[in-house]
Amino acid sequence: QVQLVESGGGLVQAGGSLGLSCAASRAFFSIDYMGWYRQAPGNGRELVARINSGGTTTYGDSVKGRFTISRDNAKNTINLQMNSLKPEDTAVYYCKIVGRHNFVNGPSDYWGQGTQVTVSS
């Protein structure tokens, strides 16, 4: 079983920056994509950013130009640099990896436990 461990959340003032990291406990045979999602109280989980095996990135409309996703394949980690933070970015942030452990079975979804990001006005 793979575990994803997130770090880097916290409290920051509006306009500030935070970086999040997510490390997988073991390597994958292959990774379809890695991403970050968030969920604010009363809202559903939404895409923040994701990066696929080819390096193509996708961002949620509300974070384009402010957030940057990156990955380190050798370390099985993904990072999210968040700049120009706004109070509406306040949420629990979850990392997700969709990957395979062999060439026989299909991909599986793995989620981190979540890390709180709070942006004060």
C-alpha positions as a printed NumPy array, in Angstrom:
array([[  0.   ,   0.   ,   0.   ],
       [  1.273,   3.447,  -0.9  ],
       [  1.025,   6.344,   1.491],
       [  1.222,   9.977,   0.476],
       [  2.519,  12.385,   3.095],
       [  1.91 ,  16.089,   2.644],
       [  3.773,  18.928,   4.309],
       [  4.008,  22.683,   4.149],
       [  0.546,  23.948,   5.003],
       [ -0.07 ,  26.709,   7.494],
       [ -1.265,  30.246,   8.055],
       [ -0.22 ,  33.1  ,   5.8  ],
       [ -1.392,  36.632,   5.154],
       [ -3.066,  37.578,   1.898],
       [ -0.472,  38.256,  -0.761],
       [  1.992,  35.86 ,   0.784],
       [  3.402,  32.558,  -0.418],
       [  3.444,  28.958,   0.73 ],
       [  4.911,  25.77 ,  -0.658],
       [  3.389,  22.325,  -0.319],
       [  5.139,  18.998,  -0.817],
       [  3.822,  15.465,  -1.146],
       [  6.009,  12.386,  -0.898],
       [  5.005,   8.845,  -1.819],
       [  6.174,   6.025,   0.435],
       [  7.224,   3.849,  -2.482],
       [  7.97 ,   4.103,  -6.142],
       [  5.472,   3.352,  -8.893],
       [  5.909,   1.25 , -11.998],
       [  4.406,   4.191, -13.847],
       [  2.442,   7.314, -13.004],
       [ -0.465,   8.57 , -15.059],
       [ -0.632,  11.9  , -13.298],
       [  0.01 ,  13.662, -10.003],
       [ -1.987,  16.545,  -8.688],
       [ -3.252,  18.802,  -5.965],
       [ -6.896,  19.281,  -5.027],
       [ -8.531,  21.373,  -2.351],
       [-11.722,  21.434,  -0.376],
       [-13.093,  24.426,   1.49 ],
       [-15.839,  24.072,   4.125],
       [-19.198,  23.513,   2.473],
       [-17.641,  22.972,  -0.959],
       [-16.735,  19.942,  -3.011],
       [-13.183,  18.925,  -3.784],
       [-11.777,  20.851,  -6.724],
       [ -8.727,  20.595,  -8.927],
       [ -5.919,  22.987,  -8.111],
       [ -3.241,  21.663, -10.46 ],
       [ -2.061,  18.433, -11.998],
       [  0.852,  17.211, -14.067],
       [  0.801,  14.154, -16.274],
       [  3.498,  11.692, -17.228],
       [  4.531,  13.834, -20.169],
       [  4.924,  16.909, -18.022],
       [  1.796,  18.68 , -19.232],
       [  0.25 ,  20.802, -16.521],
       [ -3.357,  21.782, -15.923],
       [ -4.483,  24.453, -13.487],
       [ -7.794,  25.424, -12.012],
       [ -8.984,  28.761, -13.346],
       [ -8.82 ,  30.443,  -9.954],
       [ -5.106,  29.687,  -9.465],
       [ -3.694,  30.194, -12.958],
       [ -0.713,  32.503, -12.919],
       [ -0.31 ,  32.247,  -9.138],
       [  0.368,  28.562,  -8.428],
       [  3.002,  26.288,  -9.942],
       [  3.073,  22.501,  -9.769],
       [  6.293,  20.551, -10.146],
       [  7.48 ,  17.007,  -9.624],
       [ 10.622,  15.118,  -8.747],
       [ 10.309,  11.658, -10.262],
       [ 13.446,  10.356,  -8.588],
       [ 12.07 ,  11.227,  -5.163],
       [  8.418,  10.4  ,  -5.94 ],
       [  7.38 ,  13.857,  -4.81 ],
       [  5.166,  16.614,  -6.12 ],
       [  5.286,  20.225,  -5.06 ],
       [  2.939,  23.161,  -5.23 ],
       [  4.266,  26.7  ,  -5.013],
       [  1.489,  29.111,  -4.118],
       [  2.06 ,  32.841,  -4.596],
       [ -0.181,  35.868,  -4.233],
       [ -2.433,  33.937,  -1.913],
       [ -5.987,  35.119,  -1.332],
       [ -8.414,  34.415,   1.512],
       [-10.495,  32.345,  -0.912],
       [ -7.543,  29.954,  -1.257],
       [ -8.231,  28.825,   2.293],
       [ -8.935,  25.088,   2.2  ],
       [ -7.595,  21.663,   2.99 ],
       [ -5.185,  20.714,   0.205],
       [ -4.843,  17.084,  -0.871],
       [ -2.274,  15.502,  -3.119],
       [ -3.235,  12.691,  -5.453],
       [ -1.247,  10.228,  -7.509],
       [ -2.772,   7.972, -10.136],
       [ -0.273,   5.231, -10.784],
       [  0.405,   1.613, -11.541],
       [  2.521,  -0.916,  -9.68 ],
       [  2.972,  -3.295, -12.61 ],
       [  2.125,  -3.567, -16.292],
       [ -0.773,  -5.981, -15.664],
       [ -3.107,  -4.051, -13.41 ],
       [ -4.793,  -0.781, -14.166],
       [ -4.052,   2.493, -12.394],
       [ -5.077,   3.168,  -8.817],
       [ -5.838,   6.434,  -7.056],
       [ -3.88 ,   7.429,  -3.968],
       [ -4.68 ,  10.426,  -1.777],
       [ -2.793,  12.197,   0.944],
       [ -4.349,  12.961,   4.305],
       [ -4.685,  16.662,   3.556],
       [ -2.959,  19.757,   4.873],
       [ -4.677,  22.965,   5.971],
       [ -3.885,  26.228,   4.227],
       [ -5.364,  29.346,   5.802],
       [ -5.001,  32.779,   4.225],
       [ -5.904,  35.715,   6.434],
       [ -7.124,  39.011,   5.03 ]])
